[in-house]
XYZ file of N, CA and C in Angstrom:
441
model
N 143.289 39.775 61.651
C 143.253 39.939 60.210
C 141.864 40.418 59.824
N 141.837 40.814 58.779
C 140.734 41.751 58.480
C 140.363 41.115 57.400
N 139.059 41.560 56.682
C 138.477 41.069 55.394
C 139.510 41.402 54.166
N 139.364 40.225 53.146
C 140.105 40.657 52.287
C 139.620 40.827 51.016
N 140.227 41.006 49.604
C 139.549 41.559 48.406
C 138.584 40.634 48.173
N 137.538 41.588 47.145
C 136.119 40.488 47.433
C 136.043 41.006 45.712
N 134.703 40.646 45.586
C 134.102 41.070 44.083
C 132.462 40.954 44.173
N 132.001 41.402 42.827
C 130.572 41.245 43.069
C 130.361 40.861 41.888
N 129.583 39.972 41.791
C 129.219 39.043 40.733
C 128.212 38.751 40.217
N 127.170 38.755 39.321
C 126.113 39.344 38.764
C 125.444 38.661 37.457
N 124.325 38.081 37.738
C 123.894 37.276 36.795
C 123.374 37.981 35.472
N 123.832 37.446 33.935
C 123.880 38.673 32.983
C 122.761 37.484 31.754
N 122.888 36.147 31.527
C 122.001 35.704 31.238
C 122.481 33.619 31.691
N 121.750 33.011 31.234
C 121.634 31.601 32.096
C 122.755 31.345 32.794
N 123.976 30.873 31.974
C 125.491 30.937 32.813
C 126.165 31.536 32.805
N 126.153 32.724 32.214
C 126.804 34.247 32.121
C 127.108 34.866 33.080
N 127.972 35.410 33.553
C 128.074 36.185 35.097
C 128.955 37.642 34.540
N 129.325 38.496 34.959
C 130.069 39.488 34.911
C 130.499 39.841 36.478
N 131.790 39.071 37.090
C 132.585 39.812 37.774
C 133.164 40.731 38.066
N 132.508 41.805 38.844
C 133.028 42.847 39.217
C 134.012 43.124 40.095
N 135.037 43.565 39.671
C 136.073 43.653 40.804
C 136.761 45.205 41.537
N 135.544 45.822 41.102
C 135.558 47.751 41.709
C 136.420 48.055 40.310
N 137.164 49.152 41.194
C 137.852 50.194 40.015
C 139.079 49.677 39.350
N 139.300 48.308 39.741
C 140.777 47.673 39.197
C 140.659 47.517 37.572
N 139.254 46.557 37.345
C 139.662 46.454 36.100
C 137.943 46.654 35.824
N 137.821 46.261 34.311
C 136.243 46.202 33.818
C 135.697 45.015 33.901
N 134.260 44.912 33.847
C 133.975 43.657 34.525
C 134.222 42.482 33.689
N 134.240 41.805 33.964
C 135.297 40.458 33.445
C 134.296 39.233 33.312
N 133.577 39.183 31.815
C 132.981 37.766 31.407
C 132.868 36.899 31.970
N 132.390 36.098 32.902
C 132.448 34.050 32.935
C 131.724 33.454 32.308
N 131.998 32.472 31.991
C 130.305 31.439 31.767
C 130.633 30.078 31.538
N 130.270 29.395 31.596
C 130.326 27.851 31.406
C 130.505 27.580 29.995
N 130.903 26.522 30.223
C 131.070 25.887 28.658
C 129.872 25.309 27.932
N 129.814 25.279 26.663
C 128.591 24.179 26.311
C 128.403 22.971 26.133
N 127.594 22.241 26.872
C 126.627 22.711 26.368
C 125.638 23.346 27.217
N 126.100 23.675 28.384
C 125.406 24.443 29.438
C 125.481 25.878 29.646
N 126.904 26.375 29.253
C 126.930 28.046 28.761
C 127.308 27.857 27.199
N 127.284 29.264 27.053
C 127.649 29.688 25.454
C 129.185 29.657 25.676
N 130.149 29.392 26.622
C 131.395 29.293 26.327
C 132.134 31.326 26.143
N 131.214 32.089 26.444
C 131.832 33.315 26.228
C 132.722 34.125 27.004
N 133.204 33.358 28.007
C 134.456 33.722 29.073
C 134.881 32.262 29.831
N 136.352 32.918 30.623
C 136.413 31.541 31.055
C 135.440 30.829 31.909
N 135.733 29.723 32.439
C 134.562 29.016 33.778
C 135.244 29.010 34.634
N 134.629 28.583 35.901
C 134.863 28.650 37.419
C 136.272 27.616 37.564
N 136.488 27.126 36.687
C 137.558 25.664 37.331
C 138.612 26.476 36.516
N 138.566 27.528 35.075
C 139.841 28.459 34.907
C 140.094 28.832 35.864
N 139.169 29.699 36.443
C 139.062 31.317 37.852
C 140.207 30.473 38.449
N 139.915 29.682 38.903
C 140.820 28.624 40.218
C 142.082 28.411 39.961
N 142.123 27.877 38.775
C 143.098 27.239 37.842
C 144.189 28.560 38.054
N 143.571 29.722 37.161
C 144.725 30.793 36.925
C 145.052 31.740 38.538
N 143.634 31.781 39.293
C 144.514 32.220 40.746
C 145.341 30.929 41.736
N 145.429 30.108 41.417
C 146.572 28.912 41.882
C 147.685 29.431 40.912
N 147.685 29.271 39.883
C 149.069 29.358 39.263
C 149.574 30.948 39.271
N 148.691 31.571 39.320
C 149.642 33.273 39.534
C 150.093 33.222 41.047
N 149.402 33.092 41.491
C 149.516 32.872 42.894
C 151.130 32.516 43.267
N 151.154 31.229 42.530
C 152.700 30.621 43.002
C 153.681 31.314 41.802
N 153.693 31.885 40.952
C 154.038 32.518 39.818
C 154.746 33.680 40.872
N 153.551 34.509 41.839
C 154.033 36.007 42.036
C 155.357 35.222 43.463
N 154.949 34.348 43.987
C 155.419 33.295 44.949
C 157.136 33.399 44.702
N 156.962 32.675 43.541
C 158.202 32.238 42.998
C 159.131 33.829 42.610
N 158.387 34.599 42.418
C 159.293 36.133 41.747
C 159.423 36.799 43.290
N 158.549 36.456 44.241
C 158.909 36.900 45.579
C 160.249 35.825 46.162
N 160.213 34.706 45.910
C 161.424 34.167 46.296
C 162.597 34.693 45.832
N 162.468 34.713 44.706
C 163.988 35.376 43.693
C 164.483 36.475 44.308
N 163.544 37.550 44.331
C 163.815 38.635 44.879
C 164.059 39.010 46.576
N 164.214 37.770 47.325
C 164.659 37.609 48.642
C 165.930 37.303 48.441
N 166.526 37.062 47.279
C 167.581 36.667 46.927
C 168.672 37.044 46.482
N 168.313 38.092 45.934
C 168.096 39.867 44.172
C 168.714 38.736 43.506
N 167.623 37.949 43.166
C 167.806 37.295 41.469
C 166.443 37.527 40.509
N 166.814 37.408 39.630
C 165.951 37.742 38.146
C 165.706 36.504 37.369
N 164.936 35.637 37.486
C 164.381 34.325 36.768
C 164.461 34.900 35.432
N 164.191 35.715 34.438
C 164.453 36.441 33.423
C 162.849 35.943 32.971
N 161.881 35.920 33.776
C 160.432 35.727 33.342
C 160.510 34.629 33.920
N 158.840 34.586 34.296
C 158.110 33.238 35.274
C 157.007 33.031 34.301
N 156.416 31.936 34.077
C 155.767 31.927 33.542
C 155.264 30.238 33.833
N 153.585 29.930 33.543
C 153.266 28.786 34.240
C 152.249 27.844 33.086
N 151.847 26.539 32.717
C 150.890 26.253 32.540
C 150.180 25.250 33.198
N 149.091 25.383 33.283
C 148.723 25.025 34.484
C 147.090 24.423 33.841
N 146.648 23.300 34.719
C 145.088 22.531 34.464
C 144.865 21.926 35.399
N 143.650 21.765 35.411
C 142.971 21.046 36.811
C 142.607 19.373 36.084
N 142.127 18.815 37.379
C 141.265 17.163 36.615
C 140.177 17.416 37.082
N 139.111 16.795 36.279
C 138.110 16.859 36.631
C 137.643 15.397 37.026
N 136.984 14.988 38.290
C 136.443 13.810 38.648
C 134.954 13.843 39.247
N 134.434 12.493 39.285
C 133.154 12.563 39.982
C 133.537 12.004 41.332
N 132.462 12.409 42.122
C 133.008 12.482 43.511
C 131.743 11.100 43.868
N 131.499 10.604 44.964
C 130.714 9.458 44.979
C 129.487 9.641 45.179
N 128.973 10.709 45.166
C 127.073 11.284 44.821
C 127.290 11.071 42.844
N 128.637 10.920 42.279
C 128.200 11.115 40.763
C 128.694 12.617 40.461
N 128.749 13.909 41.677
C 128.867 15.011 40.960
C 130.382 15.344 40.841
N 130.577 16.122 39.299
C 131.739 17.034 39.025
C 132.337 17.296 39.922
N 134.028 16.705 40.341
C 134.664 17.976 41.185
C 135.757 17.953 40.356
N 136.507 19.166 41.267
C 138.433 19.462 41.233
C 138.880 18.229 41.707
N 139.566 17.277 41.229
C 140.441 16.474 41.713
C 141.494 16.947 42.047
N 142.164 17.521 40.886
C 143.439 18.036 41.447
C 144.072 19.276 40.698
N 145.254 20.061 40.907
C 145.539 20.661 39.798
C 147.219 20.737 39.723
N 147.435 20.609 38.653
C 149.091 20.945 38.364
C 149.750 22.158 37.768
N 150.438 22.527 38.316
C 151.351 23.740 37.419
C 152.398 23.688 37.545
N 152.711 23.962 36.545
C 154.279 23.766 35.493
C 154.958 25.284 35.433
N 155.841 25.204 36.366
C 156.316 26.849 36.207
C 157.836 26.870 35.466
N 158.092 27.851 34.067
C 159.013 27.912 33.647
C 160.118 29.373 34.203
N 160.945 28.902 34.367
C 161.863 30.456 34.695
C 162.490 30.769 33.212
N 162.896 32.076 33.261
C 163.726 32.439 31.744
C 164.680 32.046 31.964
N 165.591 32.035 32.280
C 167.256 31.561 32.862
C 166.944 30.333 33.187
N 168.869 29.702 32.519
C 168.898 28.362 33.297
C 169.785 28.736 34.761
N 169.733 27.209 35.182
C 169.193 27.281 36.874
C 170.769 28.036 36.926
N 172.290 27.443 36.236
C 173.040 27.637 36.380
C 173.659 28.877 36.996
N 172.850 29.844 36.195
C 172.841 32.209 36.392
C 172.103 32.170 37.772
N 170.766 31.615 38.949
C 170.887 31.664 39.426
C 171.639 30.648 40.773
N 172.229 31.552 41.152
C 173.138 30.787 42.251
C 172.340 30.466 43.684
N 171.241 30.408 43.821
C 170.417 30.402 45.541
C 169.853 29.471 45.192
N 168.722 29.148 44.072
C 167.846 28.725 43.170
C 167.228 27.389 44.475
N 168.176 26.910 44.779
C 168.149 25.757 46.125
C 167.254 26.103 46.917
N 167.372 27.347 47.073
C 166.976 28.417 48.669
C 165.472 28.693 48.310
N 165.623 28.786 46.894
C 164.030 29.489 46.604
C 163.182 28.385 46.071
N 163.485 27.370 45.524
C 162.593 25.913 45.210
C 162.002 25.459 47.023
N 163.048 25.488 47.896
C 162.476 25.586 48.647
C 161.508 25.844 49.434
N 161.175 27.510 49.134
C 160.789 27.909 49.842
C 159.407 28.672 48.936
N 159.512 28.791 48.055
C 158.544 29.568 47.226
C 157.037 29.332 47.365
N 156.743 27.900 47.460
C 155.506 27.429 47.549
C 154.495 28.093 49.174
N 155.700 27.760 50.029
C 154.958 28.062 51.335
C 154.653 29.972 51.372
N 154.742 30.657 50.394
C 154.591 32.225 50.562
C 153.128 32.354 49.251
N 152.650 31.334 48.882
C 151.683 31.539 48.326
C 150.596 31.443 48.761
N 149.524 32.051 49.314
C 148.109 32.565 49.934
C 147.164 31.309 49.092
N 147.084 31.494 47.849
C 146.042 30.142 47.270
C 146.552 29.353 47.087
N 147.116 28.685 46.498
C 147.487 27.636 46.619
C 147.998 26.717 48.169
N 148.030 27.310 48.984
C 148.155 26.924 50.364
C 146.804 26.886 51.045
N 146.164 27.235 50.760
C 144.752 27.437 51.599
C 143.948 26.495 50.387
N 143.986 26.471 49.112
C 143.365 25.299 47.747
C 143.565 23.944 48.646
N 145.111 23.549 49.259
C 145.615 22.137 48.960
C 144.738 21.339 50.736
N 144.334 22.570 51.097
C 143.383 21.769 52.096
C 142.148 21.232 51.709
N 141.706 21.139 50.405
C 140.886 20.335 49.623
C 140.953 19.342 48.323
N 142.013 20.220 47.867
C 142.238 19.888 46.419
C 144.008 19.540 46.435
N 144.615 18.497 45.971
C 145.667 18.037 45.943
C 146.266 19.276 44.327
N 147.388 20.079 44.829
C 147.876 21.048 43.895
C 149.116 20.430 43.772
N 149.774 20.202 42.665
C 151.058 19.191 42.198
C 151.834 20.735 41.510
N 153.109 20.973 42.121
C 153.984 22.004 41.203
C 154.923 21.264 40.607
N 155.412 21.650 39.668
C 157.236 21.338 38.809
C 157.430 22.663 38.876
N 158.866 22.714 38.424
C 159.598 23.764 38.399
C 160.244 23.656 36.955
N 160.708 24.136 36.062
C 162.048 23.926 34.853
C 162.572 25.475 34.924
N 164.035 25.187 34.412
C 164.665 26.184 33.858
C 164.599 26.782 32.804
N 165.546 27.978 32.210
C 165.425 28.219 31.064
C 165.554 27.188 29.773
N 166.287 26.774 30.108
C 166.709 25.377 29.289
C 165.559 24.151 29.087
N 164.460 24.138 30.013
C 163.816 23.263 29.556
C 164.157 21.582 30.693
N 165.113 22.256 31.363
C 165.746 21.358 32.723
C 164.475 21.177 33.720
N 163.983 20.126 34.096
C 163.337 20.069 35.163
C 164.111 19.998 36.195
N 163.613 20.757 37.022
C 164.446 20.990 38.761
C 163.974 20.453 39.967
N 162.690 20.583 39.772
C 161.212 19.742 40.826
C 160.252 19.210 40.555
């Protein structure tokens, strides 16, 4: 295996950063919250937060489609905890995401096959939970919890 996508990241003023990620997109705000940043992009525990939950998001639309089913939209919300670790400092305790499908479970007929299996085809969140305990649910269109 070879190196994979990277970025370059660039100090713009105290907790300010501008992530560069080449020609994909424009460079993309961070900064801490206050009272330590000005709060003018997300922070490092979003970054995490939203590549765990797309992650299992694109996961879950790759399961469907091993299937040719159409969730009729995926969609997730998702947060981390924050704890002190026993030096006293800030960590990730854990994080949860809540993934909604558009359809209830009923329209798809595999749905079994892919709760199954969806989690283990996700790259971050599989390589996160060797540090950080990542908790998924699943619901339907309906608002049905499934997992």
């Amino acid at each position: 295996m070879g190196r994979g996508p990277g970025i370059r990241i660039t100090q713009e003023a105290a907790y300010r950063f501008t992530v560069d990620f080449g020609d994909l997109i424009a460079g993309l705000v961070v900064d801490e919250a206050p009272p330590a940043g000005e709060g003018l992009g997300p922070c490092p525990e979003q970054l995490l937060v939203a590549a765990v939950s797309n992650c299992l998001c694109a996961s879950m639309v790759f399961a469907l489609g091993k299937f040719r089913q159409e969730a009729g939209g995926v969609a997730a919300d998702a947060h981390c905890r924050i704890v002190r670790n026993a030096e006293g400092r800030l960590r990730i305790g854990g994080i949860e995401v809540a993934i909604a499908l558009g359809q209830p479970a009923e329209t798809l007929p595999r749905l079994d096959r892919v709760l199954e299996q969806f989690e283990r085809f996700c790259t971050v969140s599989q390589s996160v939970e060797a540090g950080i305990p990542v908790a998924v649910t699943v619901q339907d269109g309906t608002g049905r919890r499934l997992r």
